[in-house]
Each structure stands twice: as C-alpha cells, then as structure tokens.
Amino acid sequence: QLQLVESGGGLVQPGGSLRLSCTASGFTLDDYAIGWFRQAPGKEREGVSCRSSRDGSTYYADSVKGRFTISRDNAKNTVYLQMDSLKPEDTAVYYCGAVRMFKLCVLLKYDYWGQGTQVTVSS
C-alpha cells in the first residue's frame, strides 16, 4: 500500500509564504524520486520542483527558481516544498509524485500520486 498525502495549502496574500508537505506511507521516501507539480485553472500540468533519489539532487522550474525550496525530513518520511514570495500565478492545485528510479528527476515518469492541495494566492 503505497500512498502519498499532500498538506499545507491554503489562501495567502501575494508576497506571502506557504510550506507544502508530502508524506509517504508504505515505502521509504528516500528510495524514490519526488516531484512537485501544479495544475492551474485553464493551464496544463506544470512541473515545479523535484528531488532525485540517492544523491538528493534538486531541480526547479524557471518560474519558481529562487522562491521555492524542496527539502526532506527523514524522520517524518516527508518532503516539503517551501514557497516564498508567492505570486497570483502560483495559484494551482499542487501534487506530489514518486517513482523508484535513480535518474535526473525531471526525466522521470511518476507512478504514485497524492490527492493534491489547493494553493490560492490572491489579494
């Protein structure tokens, strides 16, 4: 039973911050590459950030580089997405995905998904 659960979304003012969590059950998250994706109204799904297994290398989309940070808490089997300086265009449902592969994480097809958490950035 492999499961991912996202949390931490909500309503925030432009310039504010949120910290999203992706908690794994049924497997050890460190063995998996983790990707954060978002789906905005009227837009296609967009890769936001990812973390490779083993070496923990990270990637950020140009649109969020310098504002978002992906990190891991081994004790909690959780990956976080710290989002700072939020903009209205960051509004979307955010999903985390996982796949048991060691490869540049932006090249991977993700097998397991959470249910998503809504992030709304609005004044």
Short mmCIF file of C-alpha atoms in Angstrom, two decimals:
data_model
loop_
_atom_site.label_atom_id
_atom_site.label_comp_id
_atom_site.label_asym_id
_atom_site.label_seq_id
_atom_site.Cartn_x
_atom_site.Cartn_y
_atom_site.Cartn_z
CA GLN A 1 0.00 0.00 0.00
CA LEU A 2 1.90 2.98 -1.33
CA GLN A 3 0.41 6.33 -0.51
CA LEU A 4 1.33 9.99 -0.70
CA VAL A 5 -0.57 12.71 1.13
CA GLU A 6 -0.11 16.42 0.49
CA SER A 7 -0.96 19.09 3.01
CA GLY A 8 -0.22 22.72 3.77
CA GLY A 9 -2.16 24.51 1.06
CA GLY A 10 -4.41 27.46 1.68
CA LEU A 11 -5.14 31.08 0.91
CA VAL A 12 -2.26 33.54 1.08
CA GLN A 13 -1.64 37.14 0.05
CA PRO A 14 0.82 37.95 -2.73
CA GLY A 15 4.31 38.01 -1.29
CA GLY A 16 3.40 35.54 1.41
CA SER A 17 4.68 32.04 2.10
CA LEU A 18 3.37 28.51 2.41
CA ARG A 19 5.05 25.21 3.19
CA LEU A 20 3.61 22.15 1.49
CA SER A 21 4.20 18.65 2.83
CA CYS A 22 4.23 15.33 1.02
CA THR A 23 4.19 12.42 3.44
CA ALA A 24 4.74 8.85 2.29
CA SER A 25 3.35 5.65 3.78
CA GLY A 26 4.03 2.08 2.73
CA PHE A 27 7.50 2.85 1.41
CA THR A 28 10.65 4.71 2.29
CA LEU A 29 10.63 8.06 0.58
CA ASP A 30 14.41 8.19 0.35
CA ASP A 31 14.34 5.34 -2.19
CA TYR A 32 12.18 7.40 -4.54
CA ALA A 33 12.49 10.47 -6.66
CA ILE A 34 9.86 13.02 -5.64
CA GLY A 35 8.32 15.61 -7.91
CA TRP A 36 6.06 18.55 -7.19
CA PHE A 37 3.60 19.51 -9.93
CA ARG A 38 0.81 22.02 -10.19
CA GLN A 39 -2.33 22.43 -12.24
CA ALA A 40 -3.72 25.94 -12.56
CA PRO A 41 -7.17 26.79 -13.92
CA GLY A 42 -7.09 26.71 -17.71
CA LYS A 43 -3.46 25.56 -17.77
CA GLU A 44 -1.63 22.30 -18.36
CA ARG A 45 0.10 20.47 -15.56
CA GLU A 46 3.48 22.00 -14.84
CA GLY A 47 6.50 20.51 -13.14
CA VAL A 48 7.57 22.77 -10.29
CA SER A 49 10.41 21.03 -8.49
CA CYS A 50 11.82 17.57 -7.93
CA ARG A 51 14.33 15.71 -5.82
CA SER A 52 16.25 12.69 -7.08
CA SER A 53 16.71 9.57 -5.00
CA ARG A 54 20.15 8.61 -3.64
CA ASP A 55 22.06 11.83 -4.18
CA GLY A 56 19.17 14.16 -3.42
CA SER A 57 19.88 16.47 -6.32
CA THR A 58 17.15 19.03 -6.92
CA TYR A 59 15.58 20.85 -9.81
CA TYR A 60 13.39 23.95 -10.03
CA ALA A 61 11.33 25.31 -12.87
CA ASP A 62 12.47 28.73 -14.02
CA SER A 63 9.17 30.22 -12.90
CA VAL A 64 9.85 29.34 -9.25
CA LYS A 65 13.64 29.35 -9.05
CA GLY A 66 14.86 31.43 -6.15
CA ARG A 67 11.44 31.42 -4.48
CA PHE A 68 10.71 27.72 -3.84
CA THR A 69 12.84 25.19 -1.98
CA ILE A 70 12.41 21.41 -1.82
CA SER A 71 13.70 19.57 1.24
CA ARG A 72 13.35 16.28 3.10
CA ASP A 73 12.76 15.21 6.70
CA ASN A 74 13.95 11.62 7.05
CA ALA A 75 12.39 11.07 10.46
CA LYS A 76 8.95 12.04 9.20
CA ASN A 77 9.29 10.40 5.76
CA THR A 78 8.19 13.72 4.33
CA VAL A 79 9.28 16.02 1.52
CA TYR A 80 8.50 19.72 1.78
CA LEU A 81 8.06 22.50 -0.71
CA GLN A 82 8.76 25.85 0.90
CA MET A 83 7.14 28.56 -1.20
CA ASP A 84 8.16 32.16 -0.61
CA SER A 85 7.32 35.40 -2.39
CA LEU A 86 4.15 33.86 -3.75
CA LYS A 87 2.50 35.38 -6.79
CA PRO A 88 -1.07 35.13 -8.07
CA GLU A 89 0.19 32.99 -10.95
CA ASP A 90 1.28 30.38 -8.40
CA THR A 91 -2.38 29.63 -7.73
CA ALA A 92 -2.98 25.96 -8.52
CA VAL A 93 -3.62 22.54 -7.10
CA TYR A 94 -0.23 21.17 -6.09
CA TYR A 95 0.52 17.45 -6.34
CA CYS A 96 3.46 15.33 -5.30
CA GLY A 97 4.51 12.25 -7.22
CA ALA A 98 7.02 9.48 -6.56
CA VAL A 99 8.90 6.90 -8.61
CA ARG A 100 11.52 4.36 -7.60
CA MET A 101 14.23 5.30 -10.06
CA PHE A 102 17.64 6.91 -9.83
CA LYS A 103 17.86 9.31 -12.73
CA LEU A 104 17.72 13.03 -13.31
CA CYS A 105 14.36 13.63 -11.71
CA VAL A 106 12.99 15.88 -14.47
CA LEU A 107 13.27 12.95 -16.90
CA LEU A 108 11.17 10.53 -14.86
CA LYS A 109 7.61 9.33 -15.26
CA TYR A 110 6.00 9.40 -11.82
CA ASP A 111 3.97 6.37 -10.75
CA TYR A 112 2.41 7.34 -7.43
CA TRP A 113 0.46 10.49 -6.70
CA GLY A 114 -1.18 12.27 -3.85
CA GLN A 115 -4.63 13.85 -3.94
CA GLY A 116 -3.37 17.39 -4.20
CA THR A 117 -3.61 20.50 -2.07
CA GLN A 118 -5.05 23.83 -3.17
CA VAL A 119 -2.86 26.93 -3.10
CA THR A 120 -4.58 30.24 -3.74
CA VAL A 121 -2.60 33.48 -3.93
CA SER A 122 -4.91 36.47 -4.00
CA SER A 123 -5.36 39.92 -2.55
#
